[in-house]
PDB file of C-alpha atoms in Angstrom:
ATOM      1  CA  MET A   1     128.433 182.208  70.650  1.00 60.00           C
ATOM      2  CA  TYR A   2     129.195 178.888  72.308  1.00 58.00           C
ATOM      3  CA  ASP A   3     132.042 180.421  74.369  1.00 65.00           C
ATOM      4  CA  LYS A   4     129.741 183.165  75.626  1.00 67.00           C
ATOM      5  CA  THR A   5     127.181 180.607  76.791  1.00 72.00           C
ATOM      6  CA  VAL A   6     129.820 178.576  78.614  1.00 64.00           C
ATOM      7  CA  ARG A   7     131.255 181.679  80.268  1.00 72.00           C
ATOM      8  CA  ARG A   8     127.747 182.776  81.326  1.00 72.00           C
ATOM      9  CA  ARG A   9     126.999 179.381  82.891  1.00 71.00           C
ATOM     10  CA  ARG A  10     130.292 179.337  84.710  1.00 72.00           C
ATOM     11  CA  ALA A  11     129.655 182.848  86.037  1.00 70.00           C
ATOM     12  CA  VAL A  12     126.197 181.837  87.266  1.00 64.00           C
ATOM     13  CA  LEU A  13     127.619 178.691  88.901  1.00 69.00           C
ATOM     14  CA  GLY A  14     130.359 180.716  90.595  1.00 70.00           C
ATOM     15  CA  LEU A  15     127.815 183.246  91.807  1.00 68.00           C
ATOM     16  CA  LEU A  16     125.632 180.469  93.264  1.00 66.00           C
ATOM     17  CA  VAL A  17     128.568 178.828  95.011  1.00 64.00           C
ATOM     18  CA  ALA A  18     129.681 182.195  96.422  1.00 65.00           C
ATOM     19  CA  SER A  19     126.141 183.000  97.563  1.00 66.00           C
ATOM     20  CA  SER A  20     125.841 179.592  99.231  1.00 64.00           C
ATOM     21  CA  LEU A  21     129.084 180.073 101.081  1.00 63.00           C
ATOM     22  CA  ILE A  22     128.023 183.537 102.204  1.00 64.00           C
ATOM     23  CA  LEU A  23     124.617 182.277 103.399  1.00 57.00           C
ATOM     24  CA  LEU A  24     126.141 179.313 105.225  1.00 60.00           C
ATOM     25  CA  THR A  25     128.688 181.559 106.905  1.00 63.00           C
ATOM     26  CA  ALA A  26     126.010 184.040 107.913  1.00 54.00           C
ATOM     27  CA  TYR A  27     123.649 181.211 109.063  1.00 54.00           C
ATOM     28  CA  PHE A  28     126.183 179.569 111.337  1.00 56.00           C
ATOM     29  CA  GLY A  29     127.468 182.909 112.510  1.00 59.00           C
ATOM     30  CA  GLU A  30     124.172 184.444 113.631  1.00 61.00           C
ATOM     31  CA  SER A  31     122.168 183.642 116.739  1.00 60.00           C
ATOM     32  CA  ALA A  32     119.156 181.313 116.859  1.00 59.00           C
ATOM     33  CA  GLY A  33     116.848 184.317 116.594  1.00 61.00           C
ATOM     34  CA  GLY A  34     118.516 185.721 113.460  1.00 62.00           C
ATOM     35  CA  GLY A  35     116.822 186.334 110.158  1.00 61.00           C
ATOM     36  CA  LEU A  36     118.126 183.279 108.318  1.00 55.00           C
ATOM     37  CA  HIS A  37     116.906 180.993 111.099  1.00 57.00           C
ATOM     38  CA  ALA A  38     113.553 182.711 110.969  1.00 61.00           C
ATOM     39  CA  VAL A  39     113.390 182.104 107.211  1.00 58.00           C
ATOM     40  CA  GLN A  40     114.231 178.394 107.800  1.00 58.00           C
ATOM     41  CA  ARG A  41     111.479 178.066 110.377  1.00 59.00           C
ATOM     42  CA  GLY A  42     109.009 179.744 108.053  1.00 59.00           C
ATOM     43  CA  ALA A  43     109.942 177.390 105.223  1.00 57.00           C
ATOM     44  CA  LEU A  44     109.518 174.384 107.517  1.00 57.00           C
ATOM     45  CA  ASP A  45     106.126 175.679 108.634  1.00 60.00           C
ATOM     46  CA  VAL A  46     105.061 175.817 105.000  1.00 60.00           C
ATOM     47  CA  VAL A  47     106.611 172.524 103.866  1.00 53.00           C
ATOM     48  CA  SER A  48     105.778 170.338 106.921  1.00 60.00           C
ATOM     49  CA  PRO A  49     102.003 170.121 106.282  1.00 65.00           C
ATOM     50  CA  ILE A  50     102.731 169.225 102.671  1.00 66.00           C
ATOM     51  CA  GLN A  51     105.188 166.521 103.735  1.00 61.00           C
ATOM     52  CA  GLU A  52     102.768 165.184 106.365  1.00 64.00           C
ATOM     53  CA  GLY A  53      99.925 165.051 103.849  1.00 63.00           C
ATOM     54  CA  ALA A  54     102.106 163.312 101.298  1.00 60.00           C
ATOM     55  CA  SER A  55     103.258 160.868 103.947  1.00 64.00           C
ATOM     56  CA  ARG A  56      99.655 160.037 104.913  1.00 67.00           C
ATOM     57  CA  ALA A  57      98.665 159.683 101.290  1.00 66.00           C
ATOM     58  CA  LEU A  58     101.566 157.355 100.541  1.00 60.00           C
ATOM     59  CA  LYS A  59     101.232 155.285 103.767  1.00 67.00           C
ATOM     60  CA  PRO A  60      98.718 152.746 102.309  1.00 72.00           C
ATOM     61  CA  PHE A  61     101.051 152.151  99.392  1.00 63.00           C
ATOM     62  CA  ARG A  62     104.026 151.721 101.716  1.00 68.00           C
ATOM     63  CA  ASP A  63     101.989 149.358 103.890  1.00 67.00           C
ATOM     64  CA  LEU A  64     100.878 147.414 100.796  1.00 66.00           C
ATOM     65  CA  PHE A  65     104.428 146.998  99.542  1.00 65.00           C
ATOM     66  CA  GLY A  66     105.563 146.067 103.050  1.00 69.00           C
ATOM     67  CA  TRP A  67     102.732 143.482 103.365  1.00 73.00           C
ATOM     68  CA  VAL A  68     103.607 141.987  99.980  1.00 69.00           C
ATOM     69  CA  GLY A  69     107.269 141.748 100.955  1.00 70.00           C
ATOM     70  CA  ASP A  70     106.442 140.228 104.344  1.00 73.00           C
ATOM     71  CA  THR A  71     104.021 137.755 102.729  1.00 75.00           C
ATOM     72  CA  LEU A  72     106.565 136.599 100.174  1.00 69.00           C
ATOM     73  CA  HIS A  73     109.173 136.260 102.900  1.00 73.00           C
ATOM     74  CA  ALA A  74     106.736 134.321 105.102  1.00 74.00           C
ATOM     75  CA  LYS A  75     105.813 131.996 102.216  1.00 72.00           C
ATOM     76  CA  GLY A  76     109.470 131.290 101.650  1.00 73.00           C
ATOM     77  CA  GLU A  77     109.908 130.495 105.354  1.00 75.00           C
ATOM     78  CA  VAL A  78     106.827 128.214 105.276  1.00 74.00           C
ATOM     79  CA  LYS A  79     108.252 126.268 102.333  1.00 78.00           C
ATOM     80  CA  ASP A  80     111.564 125.879 104.144  1.00 76.00           C
ATOM     81  CA  LEU A  81     109.810 124.754 107.324  1.00 75.00           C
ATOM     82  CA  ARG A  82     107.704 122.244 105.377  1.00 76.00           C
ATOM     83  CA  ARG A  83     110.796 120.795 103.766  1.00 78.00           C
ATOM     84  CA  GLU A  84     112.454 120.516 107.166  1.00 77.00           C
ATOM     85  CA  ARG A  85     109.275 118.947 108.615  1.00 75.00           C
ATOM     86  CA  ASP A  86     109.063 116.367 105.812  1.00 76.00           C
ATOM     87  CA  ALA A  87     112.748 115.535 106.162  1.00 75.00           C
ATOM     88  CA  LEU A  88     112.390 115.126 109.942  1.00 75.00           C
ATOM     89  CA  ARG A  89     109.261 112.993 109.485  1.00 75.00           C
ATOM     90  CA  GLN A  90     111.065 110.695 107.070  1.00 77.00           C
ATOM     91  CA  GLN A  91     113.987 110.472 109.461  1.00 76.00           C
ATOM     92  CA  VAL A  92     111.673 109.602 112.366  1.00 73.00           C
ATOM     93  CA  ILE A  93     109.951 106.890 110.300  1.00 69.00           C
ATOM     94  CA  ALA A  94     113.294 105.479 109.194  1.00 69.00           C
ATOM     95  CA  ASN A  95     114.489 105.441 112.820  1.00 70.00           C
ATOM     96  CA  GLN A  96     111.295 103.707 113.964  1.00 68.00           C
ATOM     97  CA  VAL A  97     111.585 101.065 111.240  1.00 63.00           C
ATOM     98  CA  ALA A  98     115.245 100.513 112.068  1.00 65.00           C
ATOM     99  CA  ALA A  99     114.452 100.234 115.787  1.00 69.00           C
ATOM    100  CA  LEU A 100     111.681  97.700 115.125  1.00 65.00           C
ATOM    101  CA  GLU A 101     113.916  95.640 112.859  1.00 69.00           C
ATOM    102  CA  ASN A 102     116.693  95.800 115.439  1.00 71.00           C
ATOM    103  CA  ARG A 103     114.347  94.502 118.162  1.00 77.00           C
ATOM    104  CA  GLN A 104     113.183  91.675 115.911  1.00 69.00           C
ATOM    105  CA  LEU A 105     116.739  90.691 115.020  1.00 67.00           C
ATOM    106  CA  ARG A 106     117.777  90.723 118.676  1.00 79.00           C
ATOM    107  CA  ALA A 107     114.782  88.561 119.582  1.00 72.00           C
ATOM    108  CA  GLN A 108     115.696  86.185 116.758  1.00 74.00           C
ATOM    109  CA  ALA A 109     119.290  85.986 117.945  1.00 76.00           C
ATOM    110  CA  GLY A 110     118.024  85.262 121.456  1.00 78.00           C
ATOM    111  CA  LEU A 111     115.839  82.394 120.249  1.00 75.00           C
ATOM    112  CA  ASN A 112     118.689  80.993 118.160  1.00 74.00           C
ATOM    113  CA  ALA A 113     120.899  80.896 121.233  1.00 78.00           C
ATOM    114  CA  GLN A 114     118.181  79.559 123.533  1.00 76.00           C
ATOM    115  CA  ALA A 115     116.918  76.803 121.213  1.00 75.00           C
ATOM    116  CA  GLY A 116     120.260  76.002 119.602  1.00 78.00           C
ATOM    117  CA  LEU A 117     119.221  77.100 116.124  1.00 83.00           C
ATOM    118  CA  SER A 118     122.422  78.922 115.190  1.00 84.00           C
ATOM    119  CA  GLY A 119     123.910  75.803 113.599  1.00 87.00           C
ATOM    120  CA  MET A 120     120.839  75.118 111.462  1.00 89.00           C
ATOM    121  CA  GLY A 121     121.703  77.532 108.682  1.00 91.00           C
ATOM    122  CA  PRO A 122     119.265  80.303 109.638  1.00 92.00           C
ATOM    123  CA  VAL A 123     118.451  82.634 106.742  1.00 93.00           C
ATOM    124  CA  THR A 124     116.723  85.906 107.602  1.00 92.00           C
ATOM    125  CA  ALA A 125     113.908  86.841 105.227  1.00 93.00           C
ATOM    126  CA  GLN A 126     111.491  89.725 104.891  1.00 92.00           C
ATOM    127  CA  VAL A 127     107.769  89.179 104.470  1.00 92.00           C
ATOM    128  CA  ILE A 128     106.743  90.727 101.148  1.00 92.00           C
ATOM    129  CA  ALA A 129     103.153  89.478 100.892  1.00 90.00           C
ATOM    130  CA  GLN A 130     100.525  87.996 103.171  1.00 85.00           C
ATOM    131  CA  ASP A 131      97.436  85.930 102.549  1.00 74.00           C
ATOM    132  CA  PRO A 132      94.619  88.483 102.173  1.00 67.00           C
ATOM    133  CA  ASN A 133      91.895  86.264 103.664  1.00 65.00           C
ATOM    134  CA  LEU A 134      90.925  86.151 107.328  1.00 56.00           C
ATOM    135  CA  TRP A 135      92.604  82.822 108.040  1.00 58.00           C
ATOM    136  CA  PHE A 136      96.223  84.017 107.885  1.00 66.00           C
ATOM    137  CA  THR A 137      97.461  80.773 106.385  1.00 86.00           C
ATOM    138  CA  GLN A 138     100.324  81.846 104.100  1.00 91.00           C
ATOM    139  CA  ILE A 139     103.005  84.480 103.680  1.00 92.00           C
ATOM    140  CA  THR A 140     105.523  85.160 100.902  1.00 94.00           C
ATOM    141  CA  ILE A 141     109.161  85.909 101.754  1.00 94.00           C
ATOM    142  CA  ASN A 142     111.996  87.417  99.722  1.00 94.00           C
ATOM    143  CA  ARG A 143     114.301  84.389  99.916  1.00 95.00           C
ATOM    144  CA  GLY A 144     114.306  81.339  97.649  1.00 95.00           C
ATOM    145  CA  THR A 145     116.362  78.461  96.343  1.00 95.00           C
ATOM    146  CA  ALA A 146     119.224  80.809  95.481  1.00 95.00           C
ATOM    147  CA  ASP A 147     119.536  81.433  99.237  1.00 95.00           C
ATOM    148  CA  GLY A 148     119.359  77.757 100.200  1.00 94.00           C
ATOM    149  CA  VAL A 149     115.630  77.773 100.957  1.00 95.00           C
ATOM    150  CA  ARG A 150     113.813  74.501 100.179  1.00 94.00           C
ATOM    151  CA  THR A 151     110.354  73.103 100.818  1.00 93.00           C
ATOM    152  CA  ASN A 152     109.529  71.707 104.269  1.00 91.00           C
ATOM    153  CA  GLN A 153     112.139  73.833 106.015  1.00 93.00           C
ATOM    154  CA  PRO A 154     110.856  75.301 109.306  1.00 94.00           C
ATOM    155  CA  VAL A 155     110.296  79.038 109.647  1.00 95.00           C
ATOM    156  CA  VAL A 156     110.527  80.912 112.947  1.00 94.00           C
ATOM    157  CA  THR A 157     110.539  84.394 114.440  1.00 92.00           C
ATOM    158  CA  GLY A 158     112.079  85.642 117.642  1.00 89.00           C
ATOM    159  CA  GLN A 159     108.890  84.571 119.439  1.00 90.00           C
ATOM    160  CA  GLY A 160     108.644  81.023 118.137  1.00 91.00           C
ATOM    161  CA  LEU A 161     107.462  78.736 115.360  1.00 94.00           C
ATOM    162  CA  VAL A 162     105.735  80.316 112.364  1.00 94.00           C
ATOM    163  CA  GLY A 163     105.329  77.451 109.886  1.00 93.00           C
ATOM    164  CA  ARG A 164     107.197  75.728 107.095  1.00 93.00           C
ATOM    165  CA  VAL A 165     108.185  76.427 103.487  1.00 95.00           C
ATOM    166  CA  THR A 166     105.746  74.849 101.027  1.00 93.00           C
ATOM    167  CA  PHE A 167     106.703  76.435  97.688  1.00 94.00           C
ATOM    168  CA  THR A 168     109.872  78.037  96.331  1.00 95.00           C
ATOM    169  CA  THR A 169     111.224  79.994  93.402  1.00 95.00           C
ATOM    170  CA  SER A 170     114.777  81.171  92.935  1.00 95.00           C
ATOM    171  CA  SER A 171     114.162  84.400  94.839  1.00 95.00           C
ATOM    172  CA  THR A 172     110.942  83.917  96.833  1.00 95.00           C
ATOM    173  CA  ALA A 173     109.146  81.289  98.874  1.00 95.00           C
ATOM    174  CA  ILE A 174     105.683  80.644 100.260  1.00 94.00           C
ATOM    175  CA  VAL A 175     105.414  79.748 103.931  1.00 95.00           C
ATOM    176  CA  THR A 176     102.364  77.858 105.201  1.00 93.00           C
ATOM    177  CA  LEU A 177     101.682  79.039 108.735  1.00 93.00           C
ATOM    178  CA  ILE A 178     100.888  76.968 111.802  1.00 92.00           C
ATOM    179  CA  THR A 179      97.401  78.511 111.660  1.00 89.00           C
ATOM    180  CA  ASP A 180      96.650  76.646 108.399  1.00 89.00           C
ATOM    181  CA  HIS A 181      94.143  73.786 108.741  1.00 86.00           C
ATOM    182  CA  SER A 182      96.601  71.328 107.127  1.00 85.00           C
ATOM    183  CA  THR A 183      99.317  71.958 109.717  1.00 84.00           C
ATOM    184  CA  GLN A 184     100.298  69.254 112.213  1.00 88.00           C
ATOM    185  CA  VAL A 185     103.286  69.751 114.475  1.00 91.00           C
ATOM    186  CA  GLY A 186     104.685  67.224 116.911  1.00 90.00           C
ATOM    187  CA  ALA A 187     104.703  69.019 120.257  1.00 92.00           C
ATOM    188  CA  THR A 188     105.709  68.585 123.877  1.00 92.00           C
ATOM    189  CA  VAL A 189     104.519  70.355 127.008  1.00 94.00           C
ATOM    190  CA  ALA A 190     107.818  71.634 128.386  1.00 92.00           C
ATOM    191  CA  GLU A 191     106.856  71.397 132.079  1.00 92.00           C
ATOM    192  CA  SER A 192     105.427  67.839 132.014  1.00 90.00           C
ATOM    193  CA  SER A 193     106.831  66.246 128.819  1.00 89.00           C
ATOM    194  CA  VAL A 194     103.290  65.427 127.684  1.00 91.00           C
ATOM    195  CA  LYS A 195     103.351  64.869 123.940  1.00 90.00           C
ATOM    196  CA  GLY A 196     100.750  65.420 121.253  1.00 89.00           C
ATOM    197  CA  LEU A 197     100.013  67.095 117.939  1.00 90.00           C
ATOM    198  CA  ILE A 198      99.435  70.801 117.448  1.00 92.00           C
ATOM    199  CA  GLU A 199      96.561  71.415 115.046  1.00 91.00           C
ATOM    200  CA  VAL A 200      94.161  74.233 114.243  1.00 90.00           C
ATOM    201  CA  GLU A 201      90.728  74.181 115.818  1.00 81.00           C
ATOM    202  CA  ALA A 202      88.074  74.066 113.119  1.00 72.00           C
ATOM    203  CA  GLY A 203      86.772  77.549 112.315  1.00 67.00           C
ATOM    204  CA  ARG A 204      89.246  79.296 114.646  1.00 73.00           C
ATOM    205  CA  PRO A 205      92.558  79.730 112.826  1.00 67.00           C
ATOM    206  CA  THR A 206      94.294  81.620 115.617  1.00 71.00           C
ATOM    207  CA  ASP A 207      93.371  78.986 118.224  1.00 82.00           C
ATOM    208  CA  LEU A 208      95.641  75.947 118.251  1.00 93.00           C
ATOM    209  CA  VAL A 209      94.800  72.716 120.063  1.00 94.00           C
ATOM    210  CA  LEU A 210      97.022  69.956 121.413  1.00 93.00           C
ATOM    211  CA  THR A 211      95.478  66.669 120.285  1.00 90.00           C
ATOM    212  CA  SER A 212      96.343  63.003 120.890  1.00 87.00           C
ATOM    213  CA  THR A 213      96.729  63.379 124.657  1.00 88.00           C
ATOM    214  CA  ALA A 214      95.478  60.772 127.132  1.00 85.00           C
ATOM    215  CA  GLY A 215      93.271  61.261 130.154  1.00 82.00           C
ATOM    216  CA  ASN A 216      96.136  60.773 132.571  1.00 88.00           C
ATOM    217  CA  ASP A 217      98.247  63.425 130.783  1.00 90.00           C
ATOM    218  CA  VAL A 218      98.273  66.502 133.004  1.00 90.00           C
ATOM    219  CA  VAL A 219      98.118  69.739 131.036  1.00 93.00           C
ATOM    220  CA  THR A 220      97.307  73.023 132.774  1.00 93.00           C
ATOM    221  CA  PRO A 221      96.898  76.624 131.614  1.00 94.00           C
ATOM    222  CA  GLY A 222     100.114  78.627 131.543  1.00 95.00           C
ATOM    223  CA  GLN A 223     102.335  75.746 130.468  1.00 95.00           C
ATOM    224  CA  THR A 224     104.637  76.152 127.472  1.00 95.00           C
ATOM    225  CA  VAL A 225     104.374  74.007 124.353  1.00 95.00           C
ATOM    226  CA  VAL A 226     107.455  73.419 122.166  1.00 94.00           C
ATOM    227  CA  THR A 227     108.248  71.268 119.138  1.00 92.00           C
ATOM    228  CA  SER A 228     109.044  67.691 120.057  1.00 88.00           C
ATOM    229  CA  GLY A 229     111.445  66.982 117.180  1.00 80.00           C
ATOM    230  CA  THR A 230     111.166  63.241 117.756  1.00 62.00           C
ATOM    231  CA  ILE A 231     113.401  61.041 115.623  1.00 51.00           C
ATOM    232  CA  SER A 232     112.505  57.522 114.493  1.00 47.00           C
ATOM    233  CA  LYS A 233     113.978  54.939 112.192  1.00 43.00           C
ATOM    234  CA  VAL A 234     110.764  55.071 110.189  1.00 42.00           C
ATOM    235  CA  ASP A 235     111.310  57.770 107.564  1.00 44.00           C
ATOM    236  CA  ARG A 236     107.913  57.781 105.907  1.00 44.00           C
ATOM    237  CA  PHE A 237     106.842  60.965 107.642  1.00 48.00           C
ATOM    238  CA  PRO A 238     109.896  63.186 107.973  1.00 55.00           C
ATOM    239  CA  SER A 239     109.437  66.104 110.383  1.00 69.00           C
ATOM    240  CA  PRO A 240     110.900  69.461 109.407  1.00 80.00           C
ATOM    241  CA  TYR A 241     110.774  70.776 112.966  1.00 88.00           C
ATOM    242  CA  PRO A 242     113.748  70.382 115.303  1.00 88.00           C
ATOM    243  CA  SER A 243     113.022  70.039 119.001  1.00 88.00           C
ATOM    244  CA  GLY A 244     112.730  72.880 121.452  1.00 91.00           C
ATOM    245  CA  ILE A 245     111.211  75.605 119.249  1.00 93.00           C
ATOM    246  CA  PRO A 246     108.558  77.493 121.255  1.00 94.00           C
ATOM    247  CA  ILE A 247     105.053  77.153 119.805  1.00 94.00           C
ATOM    248  CA  GLY A 248     102.758  78.754 122.334  1.00 94.00           C
ATOM    249  CA  ARG A 249     101.225  78.768 125.790  1.00 95.00           C
ATOM    250  CA  VAL A 250      98.286  76.686 127.061  1.00 95.00           C
ATOM    251  CA  SER A 251      95.345  79.057 127.507  1.00 94.00           C
ATOM    252  CA  ARG A 252      92.687  76.593 128.734  1.00 93.00           C
ATOM    253  CA  VAL A 253      91.899  72.862 128.823  1.00 93.00           C
ATOM    254  CA  ASP A 254      88.484  71.550 127.806  1.00 91.00           C
ATOM    255  CA  ASN A 255      87.328  68.277 129.476  1.00 88.00           C
ATOM    256  CA  ALA A 256      90.496  68.141 131.561  1.00 86.00           C
ATOM    257  CA  GLY A 257      91.438  64.701 132.921  1.00 82.00           C
ATOM    258  CA  SER A 258      89.429  62.751 130.341  1.00 85.00           C
ATOM    259  CA  ASP A 259      90.437  61.011 127.162  1.00 81.00           C
ATOM    260  CA  ASP A 260      88.598  63.810 125.335  1.00 85.00           C
ATOM    261  CA  GLN A 261      90.571  66.601 126.962  1.00 90.00           C
ATOM    262  CA  GLN A 262      91.584  69.324 124.568  1.00 91.00           C
ATOM    263  CA  PRO A 263      94.239  71.813 125.611  1.00 94.00           C
ATOM    264  CA  HIS A 264      94.050  75.115 123.716  1.00 94.00           C
ATOM    265  CA  VAL A 265      97.322  76.826 122.830  1.00 95.00           C
ATOM    266  CA  THR A 266      97.844  80.498 121.996  1.00 92.00           C
ATOM    267  CA  PRO A 267     100.809  80.798 119.603  1.00 93.00           C
ATOM    268  CA  PHE A 268     103.706  83.009 120.659  1.00 93.00           C
ATOM    269  CA  ALA A 269     104.224  84.360 117.122  1.00 91.00           C
ATOM    270  CA  ASP A 270     101.600  86.828 115.932  1.00 88.00           C
ATOM    271  CA  VAL A 271     101.122  85.520 112.388  1.00 86.00           C
ATOM    272  CA  ARG A 272      98.995  88.551 111.480  1.00 84.00           C
ATOM    273  CA  ARG A 273     101.924  90.925 111.977  1.00 85.00           C
ATOM    274  CA  LEU A 274     105.021  89.339 110.516  1.00 88.00           C
ATOM    275  CA  ASP A 275     107.835  91.486 109.144  1.00 89.00           C
ATOM    276  CA  LEU A 276     111.009  89.432 109.523  1.00 91.00           C
ATOM    277  CA  VAL A 277     111.260  85.644 109.747  1.00 94.00           C
ATOM    278  CA  GLU A 278     114.048  83.102 109.711  1.00 94.00           C
ATOM    279  CA  VAL A 279     114.250  79.936 107.630  1.00 95.00           C
ATOM    280  CA  LEU A 280     116.209  77.061 109.147  1.00 94.00           C
ATOM    281  CA  THR A 281     117.887  75.700 106.032  1.00 93.00           C
ATOM    282  CA  LYS A 282     119.848  72.946 107.779  1.00 88.00           C
ATOM    283  CA  ALA A 283     117.336  71.693 110.319  1.00 72.00           C
ATOM    284  CA  GLN A 284     117.653  68.000 111.136  1.00 58.00           C
ATOM    285  CA  ARG A 285     114.695  65.978 109.948  1.00 50.00           C
ATOM    286  CA  GLY A 286     113.035  63.347 112.057  1.00 45.00           C
ATOM    287  CA  SER A 287     109.814  61.376 111.740  1.00 41.00           C
ATOM    288  CA  GLY A 288     106.278  62.374 112.437  1.00 46.00           C
ATOM    289  CA  PRO A 289     104.823  65.841 111.910  1.00 55.00           C
TER     290      PRO A 289
END
């Protein structure tokens, strides 16, 4: 029974193959107007509307699947672009910070060479905290006694004098700025050698004044004020400031030519925006402020 079924299926298969070969031979052998071609055209006429209808019916589903695929692909591209954007932004910020630090270090090196500070044991420090009040009187730096930093050592930037160290730990130090009301710095007008004391004008912490000048001392706006660094045999009032460090520029002179004249000095260093400073750990001490 099984053999008969197999033989029957083989016979049917052989018949179908033979019929297909005969039809193909006849199809390719007849002209375009032959019967087989006519049958093909009739079949296409019947099937084409069905195919077109099915295609229209399935188009929304194809569009939906295509939209989903495009959306997922677009979301993946957006994530990649955001990662690239964030990486580029971080790189730009890092480059800007490095460029700023480089400018500050170059300015510091220039001041060291100009004022002869290179031999005074300069230690570069970063400002890690700043006085939160409006007077800008103190900053905290990330260098301390372990780095050779001690109290009363002068602190500068590439622009000029900032202040002096007033408190230390092993790894940090507090710097009292020249805008603090307790600050007194022996100063000299570079163009005329007029000497006096730099102090803070009461109620105006960013406005320095040059006190202790006489009526015949000529001080005019635009002149430069530097540390005097005077040295005396009297050692009761040691000065932490070596001579020649820029302090600021004379902005105006009240009561000029009188014994009450008061030159106002705008500091070169912007104490409200300090990032890097330098502590002079081997500055020579003299007398006076």
